[in-house]
PDB file of C-alpha atoms in Angstrom:
ATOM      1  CA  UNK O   1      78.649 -54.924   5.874  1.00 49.00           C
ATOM      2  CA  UNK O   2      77.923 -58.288   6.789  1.00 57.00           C
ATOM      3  CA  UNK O   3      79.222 -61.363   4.615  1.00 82.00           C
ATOM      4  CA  UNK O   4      75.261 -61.703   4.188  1.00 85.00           C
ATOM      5  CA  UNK O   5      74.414 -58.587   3.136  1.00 88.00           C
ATOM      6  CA  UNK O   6      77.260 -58.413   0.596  1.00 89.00           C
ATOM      7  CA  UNK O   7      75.732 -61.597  -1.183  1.00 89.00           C
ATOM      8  CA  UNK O   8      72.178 -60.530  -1.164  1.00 87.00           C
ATOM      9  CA  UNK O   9      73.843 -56.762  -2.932  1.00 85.00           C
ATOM     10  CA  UNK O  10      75.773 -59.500  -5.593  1.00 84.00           C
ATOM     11  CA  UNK O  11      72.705 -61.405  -5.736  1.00 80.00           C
ATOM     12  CA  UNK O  12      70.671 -58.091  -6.424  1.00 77.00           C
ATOM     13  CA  UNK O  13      73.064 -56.308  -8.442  1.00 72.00           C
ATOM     14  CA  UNK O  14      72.788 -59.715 -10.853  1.00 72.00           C
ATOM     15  CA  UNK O  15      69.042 -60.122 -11.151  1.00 70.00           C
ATOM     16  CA  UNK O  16      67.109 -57.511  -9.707  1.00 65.00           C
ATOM     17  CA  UNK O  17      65.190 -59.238  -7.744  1.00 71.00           C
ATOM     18  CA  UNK O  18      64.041 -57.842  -4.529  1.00 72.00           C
ATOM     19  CA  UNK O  19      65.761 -58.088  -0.701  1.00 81.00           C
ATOM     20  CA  UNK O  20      63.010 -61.027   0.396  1.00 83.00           C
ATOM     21  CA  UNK O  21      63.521 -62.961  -2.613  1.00 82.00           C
ATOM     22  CA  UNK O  22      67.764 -62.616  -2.401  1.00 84.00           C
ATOM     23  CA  UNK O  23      67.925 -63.600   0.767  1.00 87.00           C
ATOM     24  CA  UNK O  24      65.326 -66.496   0.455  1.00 88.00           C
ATOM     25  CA  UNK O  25      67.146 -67.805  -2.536  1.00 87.00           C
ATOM     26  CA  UNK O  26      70.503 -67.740  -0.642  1.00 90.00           C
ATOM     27  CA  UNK O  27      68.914 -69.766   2.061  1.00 92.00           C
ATOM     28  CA  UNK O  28      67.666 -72.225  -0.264  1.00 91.00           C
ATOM     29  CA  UNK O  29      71.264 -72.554  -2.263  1.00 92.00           C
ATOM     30  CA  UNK O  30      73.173 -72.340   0.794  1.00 92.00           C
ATOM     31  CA  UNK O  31      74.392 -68.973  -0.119  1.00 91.00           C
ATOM     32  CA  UNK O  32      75.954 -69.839  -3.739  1.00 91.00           C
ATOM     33  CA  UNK O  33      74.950 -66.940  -5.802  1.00 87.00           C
ATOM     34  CA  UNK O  34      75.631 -68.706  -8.886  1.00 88.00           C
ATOM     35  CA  UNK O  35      73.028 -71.496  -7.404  1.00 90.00           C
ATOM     36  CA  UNK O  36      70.907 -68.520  -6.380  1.00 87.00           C
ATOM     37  CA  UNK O  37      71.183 -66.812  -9.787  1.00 82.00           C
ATOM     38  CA  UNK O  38      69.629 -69.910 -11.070  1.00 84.00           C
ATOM     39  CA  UNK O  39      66.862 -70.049  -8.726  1.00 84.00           C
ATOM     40  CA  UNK O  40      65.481 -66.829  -9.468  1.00 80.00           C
ATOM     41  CA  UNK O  41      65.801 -66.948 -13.138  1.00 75.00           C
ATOM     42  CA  UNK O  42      63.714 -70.367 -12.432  1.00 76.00           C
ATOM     43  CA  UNK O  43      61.419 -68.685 -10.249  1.00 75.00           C
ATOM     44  CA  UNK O  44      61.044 -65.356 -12.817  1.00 70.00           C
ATOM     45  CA  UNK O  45      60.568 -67.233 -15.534  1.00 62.00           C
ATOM     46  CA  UNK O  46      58.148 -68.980 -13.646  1.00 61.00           C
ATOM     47  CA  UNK O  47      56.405 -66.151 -12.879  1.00 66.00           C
ATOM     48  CA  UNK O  48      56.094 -64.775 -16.262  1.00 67.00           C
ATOM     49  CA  UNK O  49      54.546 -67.913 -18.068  1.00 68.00           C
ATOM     50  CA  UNK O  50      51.948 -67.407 -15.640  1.00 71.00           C
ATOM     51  CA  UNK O  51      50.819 -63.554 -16.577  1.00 74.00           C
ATOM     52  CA  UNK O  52      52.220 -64.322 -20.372  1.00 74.00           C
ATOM     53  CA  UNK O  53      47.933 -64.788 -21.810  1.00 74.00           C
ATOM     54  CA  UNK O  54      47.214 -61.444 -19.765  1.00 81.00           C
ATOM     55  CA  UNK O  55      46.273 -58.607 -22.210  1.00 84.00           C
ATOM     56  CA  UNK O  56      48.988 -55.667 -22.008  1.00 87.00           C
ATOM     57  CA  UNK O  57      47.257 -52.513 -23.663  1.00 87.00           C
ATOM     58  CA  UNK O  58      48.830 -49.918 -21.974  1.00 94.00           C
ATOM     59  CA  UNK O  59      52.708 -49.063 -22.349  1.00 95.00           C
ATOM     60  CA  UNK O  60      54.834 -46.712 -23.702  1.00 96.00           C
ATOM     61  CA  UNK O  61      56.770 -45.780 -26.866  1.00 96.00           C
ATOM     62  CA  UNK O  62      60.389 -44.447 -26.301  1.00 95.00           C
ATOM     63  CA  UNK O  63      63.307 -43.793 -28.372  1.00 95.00           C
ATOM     64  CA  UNK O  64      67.180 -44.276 -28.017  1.00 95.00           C
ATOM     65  CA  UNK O  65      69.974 -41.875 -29.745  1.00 95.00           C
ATOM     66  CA  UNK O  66      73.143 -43.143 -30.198  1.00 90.00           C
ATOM     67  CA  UNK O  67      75.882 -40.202 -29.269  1.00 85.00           C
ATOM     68  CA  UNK O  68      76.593 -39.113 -32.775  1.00 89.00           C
ATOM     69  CA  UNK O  69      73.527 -39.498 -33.842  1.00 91.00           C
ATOM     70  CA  UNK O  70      74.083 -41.794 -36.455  1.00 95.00           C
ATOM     71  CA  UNK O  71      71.535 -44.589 -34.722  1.00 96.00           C
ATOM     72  CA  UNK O  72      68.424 -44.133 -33.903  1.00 96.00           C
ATOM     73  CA  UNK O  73      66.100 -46.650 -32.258  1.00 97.00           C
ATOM     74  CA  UNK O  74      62.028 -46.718 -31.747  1.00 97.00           C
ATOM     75  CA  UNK O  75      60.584 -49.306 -29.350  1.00 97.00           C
ATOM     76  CA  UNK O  76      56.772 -49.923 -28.113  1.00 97.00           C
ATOM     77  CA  UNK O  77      56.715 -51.814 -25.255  1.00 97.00           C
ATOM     78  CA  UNK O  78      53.267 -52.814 -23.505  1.00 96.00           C
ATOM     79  CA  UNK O  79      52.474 -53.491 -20.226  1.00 95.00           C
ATOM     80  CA  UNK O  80      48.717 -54.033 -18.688  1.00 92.00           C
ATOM     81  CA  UNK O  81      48.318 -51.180 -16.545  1.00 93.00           C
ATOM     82  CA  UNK O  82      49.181 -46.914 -16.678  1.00 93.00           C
ATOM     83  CA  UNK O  83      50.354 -47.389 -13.364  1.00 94.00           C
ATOM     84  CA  UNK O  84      53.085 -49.546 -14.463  1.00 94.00           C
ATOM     85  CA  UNK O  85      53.771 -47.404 -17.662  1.00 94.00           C
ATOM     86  CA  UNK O  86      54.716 -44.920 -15.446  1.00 95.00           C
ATOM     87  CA  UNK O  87      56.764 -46.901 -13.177  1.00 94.00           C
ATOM     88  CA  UNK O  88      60.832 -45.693 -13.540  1.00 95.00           C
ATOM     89  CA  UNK O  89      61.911 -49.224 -13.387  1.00 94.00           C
ATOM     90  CA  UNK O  90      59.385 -49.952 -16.401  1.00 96.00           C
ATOM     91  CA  UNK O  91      60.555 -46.746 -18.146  1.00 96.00           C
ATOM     92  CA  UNK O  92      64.392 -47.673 -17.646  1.00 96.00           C
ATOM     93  CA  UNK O  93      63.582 -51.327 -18.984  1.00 96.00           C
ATOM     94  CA  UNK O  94      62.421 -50.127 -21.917  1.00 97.00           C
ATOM     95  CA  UNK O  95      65.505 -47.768 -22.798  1.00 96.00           C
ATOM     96  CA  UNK O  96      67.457 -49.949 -21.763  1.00 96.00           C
ATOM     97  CA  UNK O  97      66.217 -52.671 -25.169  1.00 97.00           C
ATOM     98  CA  UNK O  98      66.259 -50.045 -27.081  1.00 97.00           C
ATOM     99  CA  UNK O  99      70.076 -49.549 -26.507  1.00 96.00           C
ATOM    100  CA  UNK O 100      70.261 -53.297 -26.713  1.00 97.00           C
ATOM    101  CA  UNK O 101      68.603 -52.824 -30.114  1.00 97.00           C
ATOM    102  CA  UNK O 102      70.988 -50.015 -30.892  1.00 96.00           C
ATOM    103  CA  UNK O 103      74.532 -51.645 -30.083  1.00 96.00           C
ATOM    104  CA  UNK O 104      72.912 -55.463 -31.553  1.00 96.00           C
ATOM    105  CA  UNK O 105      71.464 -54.563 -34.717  1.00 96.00           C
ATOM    106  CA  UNK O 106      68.324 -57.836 -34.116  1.00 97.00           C
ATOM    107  CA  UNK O 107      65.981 -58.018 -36.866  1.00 96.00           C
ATOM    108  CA  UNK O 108      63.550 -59.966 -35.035  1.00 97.00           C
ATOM    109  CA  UNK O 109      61.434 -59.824 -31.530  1.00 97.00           C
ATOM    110  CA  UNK O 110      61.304 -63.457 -31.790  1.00 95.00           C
ATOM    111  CA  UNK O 111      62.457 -66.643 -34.025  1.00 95.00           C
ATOM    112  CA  UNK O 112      58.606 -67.227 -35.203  1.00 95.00           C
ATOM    113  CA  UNK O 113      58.892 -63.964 -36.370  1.00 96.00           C
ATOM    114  CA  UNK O 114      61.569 -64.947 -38.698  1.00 96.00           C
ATOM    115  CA  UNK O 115      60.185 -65.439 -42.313  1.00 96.00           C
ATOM    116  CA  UNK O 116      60.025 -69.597 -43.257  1.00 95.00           C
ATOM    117  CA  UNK O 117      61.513 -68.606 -46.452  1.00 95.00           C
ATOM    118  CA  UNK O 118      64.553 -66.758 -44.976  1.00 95.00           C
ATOM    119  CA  UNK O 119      64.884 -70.100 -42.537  1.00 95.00           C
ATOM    120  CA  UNK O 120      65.067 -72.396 -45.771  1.00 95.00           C
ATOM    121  CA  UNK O 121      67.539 -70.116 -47.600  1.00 94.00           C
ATOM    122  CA  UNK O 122      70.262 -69.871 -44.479  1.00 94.00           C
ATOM    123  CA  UNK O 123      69.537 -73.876 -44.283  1.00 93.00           C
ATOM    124  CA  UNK O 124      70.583 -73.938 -47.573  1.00 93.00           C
ATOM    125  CA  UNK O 125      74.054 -71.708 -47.407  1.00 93.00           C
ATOM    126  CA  UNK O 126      74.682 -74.258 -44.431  1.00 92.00           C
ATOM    127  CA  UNK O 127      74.246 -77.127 -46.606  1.00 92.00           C
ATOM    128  CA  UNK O 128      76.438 -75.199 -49.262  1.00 92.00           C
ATOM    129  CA  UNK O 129      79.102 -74.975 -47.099  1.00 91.00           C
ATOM    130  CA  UNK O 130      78.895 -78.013 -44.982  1.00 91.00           C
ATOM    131  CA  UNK O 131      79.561 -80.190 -48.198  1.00 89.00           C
ATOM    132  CA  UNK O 132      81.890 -78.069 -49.388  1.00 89.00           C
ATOM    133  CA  UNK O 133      84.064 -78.334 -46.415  1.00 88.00           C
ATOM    134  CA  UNK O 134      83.752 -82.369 -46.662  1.00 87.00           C
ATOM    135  CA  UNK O 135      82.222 -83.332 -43.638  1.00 87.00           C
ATOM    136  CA  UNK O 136      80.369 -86.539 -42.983  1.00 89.00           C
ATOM    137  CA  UNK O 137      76.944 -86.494 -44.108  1.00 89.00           C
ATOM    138  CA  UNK O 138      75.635 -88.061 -41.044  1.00 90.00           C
ATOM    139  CA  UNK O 139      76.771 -84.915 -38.851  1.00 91.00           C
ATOM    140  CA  UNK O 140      75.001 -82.516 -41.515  1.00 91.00           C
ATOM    141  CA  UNK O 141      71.480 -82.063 -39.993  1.00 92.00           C
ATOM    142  CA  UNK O 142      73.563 -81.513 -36.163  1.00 94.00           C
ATOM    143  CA  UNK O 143      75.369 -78.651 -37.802  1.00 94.00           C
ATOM    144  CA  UNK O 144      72.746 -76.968 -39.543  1.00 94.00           C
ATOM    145  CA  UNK O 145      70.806 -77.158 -36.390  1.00 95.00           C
ATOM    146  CA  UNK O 146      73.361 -75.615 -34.429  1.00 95.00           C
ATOM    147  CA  UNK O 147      74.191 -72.933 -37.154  1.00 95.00           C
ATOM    148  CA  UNK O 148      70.474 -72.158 -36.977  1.00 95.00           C
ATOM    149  CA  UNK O 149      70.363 -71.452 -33.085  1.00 96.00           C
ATOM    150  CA  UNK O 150      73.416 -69.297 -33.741  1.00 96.00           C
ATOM    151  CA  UNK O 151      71.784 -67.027 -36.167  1.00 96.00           C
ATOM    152  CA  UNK O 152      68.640 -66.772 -34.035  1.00 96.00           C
ATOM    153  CA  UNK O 153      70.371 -65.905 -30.792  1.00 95.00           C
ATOM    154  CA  UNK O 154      72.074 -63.084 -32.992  1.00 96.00           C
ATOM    155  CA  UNK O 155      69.015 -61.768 -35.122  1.00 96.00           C
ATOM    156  CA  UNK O 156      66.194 -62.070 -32.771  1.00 97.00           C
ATOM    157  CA  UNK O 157      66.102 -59.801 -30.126  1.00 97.00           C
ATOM    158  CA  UNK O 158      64.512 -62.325 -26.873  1.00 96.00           C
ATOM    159  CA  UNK O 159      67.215 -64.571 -27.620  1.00 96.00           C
ATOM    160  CA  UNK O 160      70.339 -62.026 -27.711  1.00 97.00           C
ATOM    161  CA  UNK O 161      72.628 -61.766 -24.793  1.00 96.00           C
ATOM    162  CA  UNK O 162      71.903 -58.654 -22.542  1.00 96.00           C
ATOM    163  CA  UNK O 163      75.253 -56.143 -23.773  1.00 95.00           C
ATOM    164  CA  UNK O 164      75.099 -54.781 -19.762  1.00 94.00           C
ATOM    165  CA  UNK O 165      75.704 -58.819 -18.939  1.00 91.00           C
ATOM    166  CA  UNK O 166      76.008 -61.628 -21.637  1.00 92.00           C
ATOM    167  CA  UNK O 167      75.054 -63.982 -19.062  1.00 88.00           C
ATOM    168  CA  UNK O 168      71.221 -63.299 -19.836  1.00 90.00           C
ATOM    169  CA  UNK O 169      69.542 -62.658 -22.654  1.00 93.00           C
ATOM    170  CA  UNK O 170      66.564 -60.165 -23.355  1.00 95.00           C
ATOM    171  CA  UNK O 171      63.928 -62.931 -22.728  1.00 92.00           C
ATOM    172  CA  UNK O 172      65.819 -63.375 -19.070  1.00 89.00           C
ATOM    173  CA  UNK O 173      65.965 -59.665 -18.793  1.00 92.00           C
ATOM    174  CA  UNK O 174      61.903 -59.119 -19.493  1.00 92.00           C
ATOM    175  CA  UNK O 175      60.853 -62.304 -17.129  1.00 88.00           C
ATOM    176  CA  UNK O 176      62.934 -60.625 -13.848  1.00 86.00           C
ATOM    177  CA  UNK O 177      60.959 -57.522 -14.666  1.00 90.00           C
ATOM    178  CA  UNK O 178      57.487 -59.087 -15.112  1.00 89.00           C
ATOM    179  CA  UNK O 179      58.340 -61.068 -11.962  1.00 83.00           C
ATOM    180  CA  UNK O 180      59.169 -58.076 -10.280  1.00 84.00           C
ATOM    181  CA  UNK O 181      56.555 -55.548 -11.693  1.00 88.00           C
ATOM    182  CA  UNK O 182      53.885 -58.129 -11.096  1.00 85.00           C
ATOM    183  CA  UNK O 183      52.294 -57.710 -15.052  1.00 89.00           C
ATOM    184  CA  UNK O 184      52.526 -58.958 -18.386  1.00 91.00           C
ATOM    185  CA  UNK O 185      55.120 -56.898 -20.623  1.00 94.00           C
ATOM    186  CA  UNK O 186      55.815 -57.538 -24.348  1.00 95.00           C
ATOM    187  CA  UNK O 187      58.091 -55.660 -26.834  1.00 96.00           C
ATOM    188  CA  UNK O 188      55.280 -55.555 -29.730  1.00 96.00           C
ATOM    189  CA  UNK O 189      57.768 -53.554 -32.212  1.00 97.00           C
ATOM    190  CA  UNK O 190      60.483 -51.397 -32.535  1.00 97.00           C
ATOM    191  CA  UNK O 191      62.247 -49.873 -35.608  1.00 96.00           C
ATOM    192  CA  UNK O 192      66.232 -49.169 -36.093  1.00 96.00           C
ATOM    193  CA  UNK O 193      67.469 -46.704 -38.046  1.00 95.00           C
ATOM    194  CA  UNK O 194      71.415 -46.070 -39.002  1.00 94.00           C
ATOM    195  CA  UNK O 195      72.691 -43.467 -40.947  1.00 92.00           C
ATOM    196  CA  UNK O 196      72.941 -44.014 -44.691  1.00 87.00           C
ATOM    197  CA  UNK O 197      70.782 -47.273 -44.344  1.00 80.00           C
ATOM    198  CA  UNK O 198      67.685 -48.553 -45.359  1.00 72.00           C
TER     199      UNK O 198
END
């Protein structure tokens, strides 16, 4: 295997992308993969502001055991067309959040989704315990801000790091495959259940 070859496999292997699109962003980053990386994420992001007003009506609704059965996960994801319902790389997307959703425990799709009342009360407990560990009150609205991004990155499910590779989160994950399916998808809803919970 040429050196080539082996980068656009990395390259692939990383993002999913497509042969053409590995190669042509190695050309343009002087085959760096890291460089690359960024290029396509740029480029499928890209891609998916521009189909993210299409309607998605069609999609499927799949479900996720944990071995032991002790989690359970439902998930409704929606795409525009049948054709790419019933596409494998569509279908294996969709399992594939709804073991994110399994192993991560999100409570969210999306921060707006979070309730404004929940977002006062954790602002709060930051405040709390900001003063109470005595820093400066200049730094207090920096730290709140920052605690704030942590908890969304951990309850909302766009902004959580894949688990198959923390480099990306969810909302990276679902741009590469509306790039590469060529349609609108969005995760309208999903339920978790655990053993013993409500």
């Amino acid at each position: 295997m040429s050196s080539l070859s082996a980068l656009v496999k990395e390259l692939r292997g990383k993002t999913g992308a497509g042969i053409l699109d590995c190669q042509k962003a190695l050309q343009d980053t002087e085959n760096n993969v890291e460089k690359a990386i960024d290029l396509l994420r740029q480029k499928g992001l890209a891609a998916a502001q521009k189909k993210a007003g299409r309607e998605t009506k069609e999609g499927i609704i799949s479900s996720y055991i944990h071995s032991g059965s002790k989690i359970g996960v439902l998930i409704e994801v929606n795409c525009e067309t049948d054709f790419v319902a019933r596409n494998e790389e569509f279908q294996a997307f969709v399992k594939e959040v709804a073991l994110q959703i399994a192993a991560s425990h999100p409570l969210y799709i999306k921060r707006e989704d979070v309730p404004a009342d929940l977002i006062e009360r954790e602002k709060n407990i930051y405040l709390a315990q900001i003063k109470e560990s005595g820093k400066p009150e200049a730094s207090w609205e920096k730290i709140i801000k920052g605690k704030l991004e942590k908890y969304f990155q951990e309850q909302c499910l766009l902004e959580q790091g894949f688990i198959k590779d923390p480099s990306i989160s969810i909302q990276d994950l679902l741009s590469q495959k509306i790039a590469k399916l060529g349609e609108n998808l969005t995760i309208s809803r999903f339920t978790r259940y655990q053993l013993g919970q409500d």
